[in-house]
PDB file of C-alpha atoms in Angstrom:
ATOM      1  CA  MET H 489      78.144  -9.426-143.511  1.00 58.00           C
ATOM      2  CA  LYS H 490      80.743 -11.807-145.488  1.00 72.00           C
ATOM      3  CA  ILE H 491      83.875 -12.718-143.434  1.00 79.00           C
ATOM      4  CA  LYS H 492      86.691 -11.392-145.002  1.00 88.00           C
ATOM      5  CA  ARG H 493      90.091 -13.671-144.662  1.00 92.00           C
ATOM      6  CA  TYR H 494      93.732 -11.905-144.212  1.00 94.00           C
ATOM      7  CA  GLY H 495      96.903 -13.698-144.504  1.00 96.00           C
ATOM      8  CA  GLY H 496     100.474 -13.164-143.936  1.00 95.00           C
ATOM      9  CA  ILE H 497     103.709 -14.769-144.472  1.00 97.00           C
ATOM     10  CA  ASP H 498     106.923 -14.121-142.228  1.00 96.00           C
ATOM     11  CA  ILE H 499     110.346 -15.665-143.597  1.00 97.00           C
ATOM     12  CA  GLY H 500     112.589 -15.330-140.860  1.00 93.00           C
ATOM     13  CA  SER H 501     116.157 -16.614-140.718  1.00 94.00           C
ATOM     14  CA  ASN H 502     115.082 -20.312-138.808  1.00 94.00           C
ATOM     15  CA  ALA H 503     111.492 -20.518-140.150  1.00 95.00           C
ATOM     16  CA  ALA H 504     108.759 -19.231-142.623  1.00 97.00           C
ATOM     17  CA  ARG H 505     105.236 -18.777-140.875  1.00 97.00           C
ATOM     18  CA  LEU H 506     101.758 -18.438-142.501  1.00 98.00           C
ATOM     19  CA  ILE H 507      98.975 -17.355-140.512  1.00 96.00           C
ATOM     20  CA  ILE H 508      95.402 -16.840-141.720  1.00 97.00           C
ATOM     21  CA  LYS H 509      92.890 -15.026-139.848  1.00 94.00           C
ATOM     22  CA  ASP H 510      89.245 -14.302-140.350  1.00 92.00           C
ATOM     23  CA  LEU H 511      87.974 -10.904-139.580  1.00 88.00           C
ATOM     24  CA  HIS H 512      84.428 -11.235-137.873  1.00 86.00           C
ATOM     25  CA  PRO H 513      81.966  -8.345-137.749  1.00 81.00           C
ATOM     26  CA  ARG H 514      80.717  -7.639-134.257  1.00 81.00           C
ATOM     27  CA  GLU H 515      78.033  -5.427-132.886  1.00 83.00           C
ATOM     28  CA  GLY H 516      78.508  -1.471-132.725  1.00 81.00           C
ATOM     29  CA  GLY H 517      80.278  -1.656-135.941  1.00 78.00           C
ATOM     30  CA  LYS H 518      83.367  -3.650-134.137  1.00 81.00           C
ATOM     31  CA  PHE H 519      85.334  -6.454-135.357  1.00 81.00           C
ATOM     32  CA  SER H 520      87.528  -9.368-134.268  1.00 81.00           C
ATOM     33  CA  LEU H 521      90.300 -11.284-135.637  1.00 83.00           C
ATOM     34  CA  GLU H 522      90.443 -15.099-135.233  1.00 90.00           C
ATOM     35  CA  LYS H 523      93.191 -17.119-136.264  1.00 91.00           C
ATOM     36  CA  ARG H 524      92.252 -19.609-138.572  1.00 94.00           C
ATOM     37  CA  VAL H 525      95.551 -21.448-139.747  1.00 97.00           C
ATOM     38  CA  TYR H 526      99.030 -21.331-138.536  1.00 97.00           C
ATOM     39  CA  ILE H 527     101.886 -23.206-140.078  1.00 98.00           C
ATOM     40  CA  ARG H 528     105.547 -23.091-139.292  1.00 97.00           C
ATOM     41  CA  LEU H 529     108.486 -24.690-141.768  1.00 97.00           C
ATOM     42  CA  PRO H 530     111.926 -24.832-140.564  1.00 95.00           C
ATOM     43  CA  LEU H 531     113.517 -23.497-143.610  1.00 95.00           C
ATOM     44  CA  ARG H 532     116.535 -22.424-141.703  1.00 94.00           C
ATOM     45  CA  ILE H 533     117.423 -20.206-144.884  1.00 96.00           C
ATOM     46  CA  GLY H 534     119.925 -18.127-142.190  1.00 95.00           C
ATOM     47  CA  LEU H 535     122.498 -21.478-141.897  1.00 94.00           C
ATOM     48  CA  ASP H 536     123.023 -20.176-145.408  1.00 96.00           C
ATOM     49  CA  VAL H 537     123.547 -16.802-145.303  1.00 95.00           C
ATOM     50  CA  PHE H 538     125.386 -16.733-141.989  1.00 94.00           C
ATOM     51  CA  THR H 539     127.938 -19.165-143.388  1.00 94.00           C
ATOM     52  CA  GLN H 540     128.474 -18.324-147.059  1.00 96.00           C
ATOM     53  CA  GLY H 541     126.725 -15.141-147.177  1.00 96.00           C
ATOM     54  CA  TYR H 542     124.078 -16.187-149.922  1.00 97.00           C
ATOM     55  CA  ILE H 543     120.967 -18.880-150.005  1.00 97.00           C
ATOM     56  CA  GLY H 544     122.380 -22.222-151.678  1.00 97.00           C
ATOM     57  CA  ASP H 545     120.665 -24.012-154.224  1.00 97.00           C
ATOM     58  CA  GLU H 546     119.370 -26.549-152.192  1.00 97.00           C
ATOM     59  CA  LYS H 547     117.717 -23.952-150.002  1.00 97.00           C
ATOM     60  CA  ILE H 548     116.630 -21.937-152.590  1.00 97.00           C
ATOM     61  CA  PHE H 549     114.522 -25.205-153.781  1.00 96.00           C
ATOM     62  CA  GLU H 550     113.367 -25.718-150.203  1.00 97.00           C
ATOM     63  CA  PHE H 551     112.246 -22.143-150.284  1.00 97.00           C
ATOM     64  CA  MET H 552     110.465 -22.245-153.221  1.00 96.00           C
ATOM     65  CA  LYS H 553     108.690 -25.692-152.486  1.00 96.00           C
ATOM     66  CA  ALA H 554     107.539 -23.733-148.961  1.00 97.00           C
ATOM     67  CA  MET H 555     106.128 -20.805-150.869  1.00 97.00           C
ATOM     68  CA  ASP H 556     104.126 -22.947-153.239  1.00 96.00           C
ATOM     69  CA  ILE H 557     102.666 -24.608-150.205  1.00 97.00           C
ATOM     70  CA  PHE H 558     102.017 -21.624-148.387  1.00 98.00           C
ATOM     71  CA  LYS H 559     100.307 -20.004-151.658  1.00 97.00           C
ATOM     72  CA  ASP H 560      98.154 -23.551-152.129  1.00 97.00           C
ATOM     73  CA  ILE H 561      96.632 -22.727-149.120  1.00 97.00           C
ATOM     74  CA  LEU H 562      95.937 -19.094-149.201  1.00 97.00           C
ATOM     75  CA  ASP H 563      94.280 -20.065-152.278  1.00 96.00           C
ATOM     76  CA  TYR H 564      92.521 -23.024-150.512  1.00 97.00           C
ATOM     77  CA  ASN H 565      91.253 -20.652-147.697  1.00 96.00           C
ATOM     78  CA  HIS H 566      90.192 -18.085-150.226  1.00 95.00           C
ATOM     79  CA  VAL H 567      92.262 -15.378-148.309  1.00 95.00           C
ATOM     80  CA  SER H 568      91.275 -11.875-149.578  1.00 80.00           C
ATOM     81  CA  GLU H 569      94.887  -9.966-149.003  1.00 92.00           C
ATOM     82  CA  PHE H 570      97.696 -11.202-147.669  1.00 96.00           C
ATOM     83  CA  GLN H 571     101.658  -9.999-147.330  1.00 96.00           C
ATOM     84  CA  THR H 572     104.837 -11.350-147.356  1.00 97.00           C
ATOM     85  CA  TYR H 573     107.682 -10.168-145.626  1.00 96.00           C
ATOM     86  CA  ALA H 574     111.362 -11.645-145.196  1.00 96.00           C
ATOM     87  CA  THR H 575     113.336 -10.421-142.284  1.00 91.00           C
ATOM     88  CA  SER H 576     117.081 -10.733-141.166  1.00 89.00           C
ATOM     89  CA  ALA H 577     118.436 -13.572-143.368  1.00 93.00           C
ATOM     90  CA  LEU H 578     116.904 -12.417-146.663  1.00 95.00           C
ATOM     91  CA  ARG H 579     118.222  -8.847-146.118  1.00 92.00           C
ATOM     92  CA  SER H 580     121.696 -10.168-145.315  1.00 93.00           C
ATOM     93  CA  SER H 581     121.652 -12.329-148.529  1.00 96.00           C
ATOM     94  CA  SER H 582     123.915 -11.236-151.603  1.00 97.00           C
ATOM     95  CA  ASN H 583     121.378 -13.069-154.029  1.00 98.00           C
ATOM     96  CA  GLN H 584     118.492 -11.790-152.235  1.00 97.00           C
ATOM     97  CA  GLU H 585     116.901 -10.227-155.286  1.00 97.00           C
ATOM     98  CA  GLU H 586     117.722 -13.495-157.533  1.00 97.00           C
ATOM     99  CA  VAL H 587     115.832 -15.501-154.983  1.00 97.00           C
ATOM    100  CA  ILE H 588     113.012 -13.250-154.618  1.00 97.00           C
ATOM    101  CA  GLU H 589     112.310 -13.253-158.833  1.00 97.00           C
ATOM    102  CA  LYS H 590     112.259 -16.782-158.877  1.00 96.00           C
ATOM    103  CA  ILE H 591     109.660 -17.075-155.870  1.00 96.00           C
ATOM    104  CA  LYS H 592     107.858 -14.573-157.487  1.00 96.00           C
ATOM    105  CA  MET H 593     108.005 -16.762-160.792  1.00 95.00           C
ATOM    106  CA  VAL H 594     107.354 -19.523-159.596  1.00 93.00           C
ATOM    107  CA  THR H 595     104.478 -18.914-156.880  1.00 94.00           C
ATOM    108  CA  GLY H 596     102.956 -15.240-157.376  1.00 94.00           C
ATOM    109  CA  ILE H 597     104.029 -14.187-154.316  1.00 96.00           C
ATOM    110  CA  ASP H 598     105.742 -11.105-153.876  1.00 97.00           C
ATOM    111  CA  ILE H 599     108.140 -10.874-150.876  1.00 98.00           C
ATOM    112  CA  GLN H 600     109.173  -7.647-148.840  1.00 97.00           C
ATOM    113  CA  VAL H 601     112.317  -7.834-147.246  1.00 96.00           C
ATOM    114  CA  ILE H 602     111.642  -5.155-144.669  1.00 93.00           C
ATOM    115  CA  ASP H 603     114.560  -3.555-142.243  1.00 87.00           C
ATOM    116  CA  GLY H 604     115.241  -3.988-138.456  1.00 80.00           C
ATOM    117  CA  ILE H 605     113.186  -1.089-138.003  1.00 81.00           C
ATOM    118  CA  GLN H 606     110.199  -2.142-139.647  1.00 85.00           C
ATOM    119  CA  GLU H 607     110.169  -5.279-138.349  1.00 82.00           C
ATOM    120  CA  ALA H 608     110.228  -3.961-134.402  1.00 77.00           C
ATOM    121  CA  ASN H 609     107.032  -1.636-135.854  1.00 78.00           C
ATOM    122  CA  LEU H 610     105.270  -4.429-136.912  1.00 81.00           C
ATOM    123  CA  LEU H 611     105.840  -6.359-133.559  1.00 76.00           C
ATOM    124  CA  PHE H 612     104.497  -3.071-131.939  1.00 73.00           C
ATOM    125  CA  LEU H 613     101.336  -2.897-134.163  1.00 75.00           C
ATOM    126  CA  THR H 614     100.850  -7.004-133.562  1.00 72.00           C
ATOM    127  CA  ASN H 615     100.754  -6.298-129.897  1.00 67.00           C
ATOM    128  CA  ARG H 616      99.315  -2.655-129.324  1.00 66.00           C
ATOM    129  CA  GLU H 617      95.697  -3.909-128.482  1.00 69.00           C
ATOM    130  CA  LYS H 618      96.942  -5.792-125.654  1.00 70.00           C
ATOM    131  CA  VAL H 619      98.451  -3.047-123.629  1.00 70.00           C
ATOM    132  CA  LYS H 620      96.933  -0.423-121.015  1.00 72.00           C
ATOM    133  CA  LYS H 621      96.689   3.516-121.696  1.00 75.00           C
ATOM    134  CA  LYS H 622      99.182   5.582-120.050  1.00 76.00           C
ATOM    135  CA  ASN H 623     101.729   2.576-119.512  1.00 81.00           C
ATOM    136  CA  ILE H 624     105.137   2.522-121.199  1.00 85.00           C
ATOM    137  CA  TYR H 625     106.377  -0.747-122.751  1.00 83.00           C
ATOM    138  CA  ILE H 626     109.326  -2.457-123.904  1.00 84.00           C
ATOM    139  CA  SER H 627     109.007  -5.117-126.631  1.00 82.00           C
ATOM    140  CA  ALA H 628     111.634  -7.367-127.328  1.00 85.00           C
ATOM    141  CA  ASP H 629     112.117  -9.966-130.136  1.00 85.00           C
ATOM    142  CA  LEU H 630     115.120 -12.533-130.511  1.00 87.00           C
ATOM    143  CA  GLY H 631     115.143 -14.273-133.878  1.00 87.00           C
ATOM    144  CA  GLY H 632     117.273 -16.818-135.947  1.00 89.00           C
ATOM    145  CA  GLY H 633     119.364 -13.436-137.236  1.00 89.00           C
ATOM    146  CA  SER H 634     118.436 -10.389-135.125  1.00 87.00           C
ATOM    147  CA  LEU H 635     116.957  -8.953-131.938  1.00 88.00           C
ATOM    148  CA  GLN H 636     114.527  -5.980-132.301  1.00 85.00           C
ATOM    149  CA  ILE H 637     113.721  -3.852-129.597  1.00 87.00           C
ATOM    150  CA  GLY H 638     111.053  -1.455-129.178  1.00 84.00           C
ATOM    151  CA  LEU H 639     110.006   1.014-126.851  1.00 85.00           C
ATOM    152  CA  PHE H 640     106.369   2.316-126.992  1.00 81.00           C
ATOM    153  CA  ARG H 641     103.342   3.750-124.803  1.00 80.00           C
ATOM    154  CA  TYR H 642      99.971   2.665-125.657  1.00 72.00           C
ATOM    155  CA  ARG H 643      99.295   3.168-129.262  1.00 72.00           C
ATOM    156  CA  GLU H 644     103.037   4.924-129.882  1.00 80.00           C
ATOM    157  CA  LEU H 645     106.185   3.624-130.944  1.00 81.00           C
ATOM    158  CA  LEU H 646     108.813   6.001-129.108  1.00 86.00           C
ATOM    159  CA  TRP H 647     112.072   4.245-130.181  1.00 87.00           C
ATOM    160  CA  ALA H 648     113.454   1.200-131.540  1.00 85.00           C
ATOM    161  CA  HIS H 649     116.770  -0.557-132.830  1.00 84.00           C
ATOM    162  CA  ALA H 650     117.653  -3.845-134.600  1.00 84.00           C
ATOM    163  CA  PHE H 651     120.638  -5.395-133.714  1.00 87.00           C
ATOM    164  CA  LYS H 652     122.421  -8.076-135.892  1.00 86.00           C
ATOM    165  CA  ALA H 653     121.908 -10.770-133.286  1.00 85.00           C
ATOM    166  CA  GLY H 654     120.316 -14.091-133.525  1.00 87.00           C
ATOM    167  CA  THR H 655     120.263 -17.269-132.330  1.00 86.00           C
ATOM    168  CA  LEU H 656     121.252 -18.870-136.175  1.00 86.00           C
ATOM    169  CA  ARG H 657     124.093 -15.982-136.465  1.00 82.00           C
ATOM    170  CA  PHE H 658     125.702 -16.990-132.527  1.00 80.00           C
ATOM    171  CA  ILE H 659     125.726 -20.485-133.463  1.00 82.00           C
ATOM    172  CA  THR H 660     127.555 -19.886-137.240  1.00 81.00           C
ATOM    173  CA  ASN H 661     129.597 -17.638-136.001  1.00 72.00           C
TER     174      ASN H 661
END
């Protein structure tokens, strides 16, 4: 069976990250995911958004260049499917639509802006395989622009909330 390759791009307030994983078939119809590529670029678009309310021209240029690099790496690695999510800074930016349009036009990357609850849910989905049955867990993720807290039991998200409290928000206010 051919190994499938998947990718994800996370555009946060502080950095953009690309991860590529290989899906390997195992015995008994099972699969495992193994990390192939992980790249972090310190874009810090939150600095613009949290001080002026929008992403400035210089940051837009850097942002497009970063996404173009990520697209080249995805293509080079023959990634079959990938998703791109943006969180707090792009969510709060007054020129969000313009920036997303420009990046899609230049790179072909379709950015989905997600809310804090969706972000907490993705964090839960990423970690749910690592927990034991019957236990209740709290997850917290402090980013540059927000803090997501989730309460879950094994494979069920019970509650989640996002707060506008992040490291870049703190240093810019």
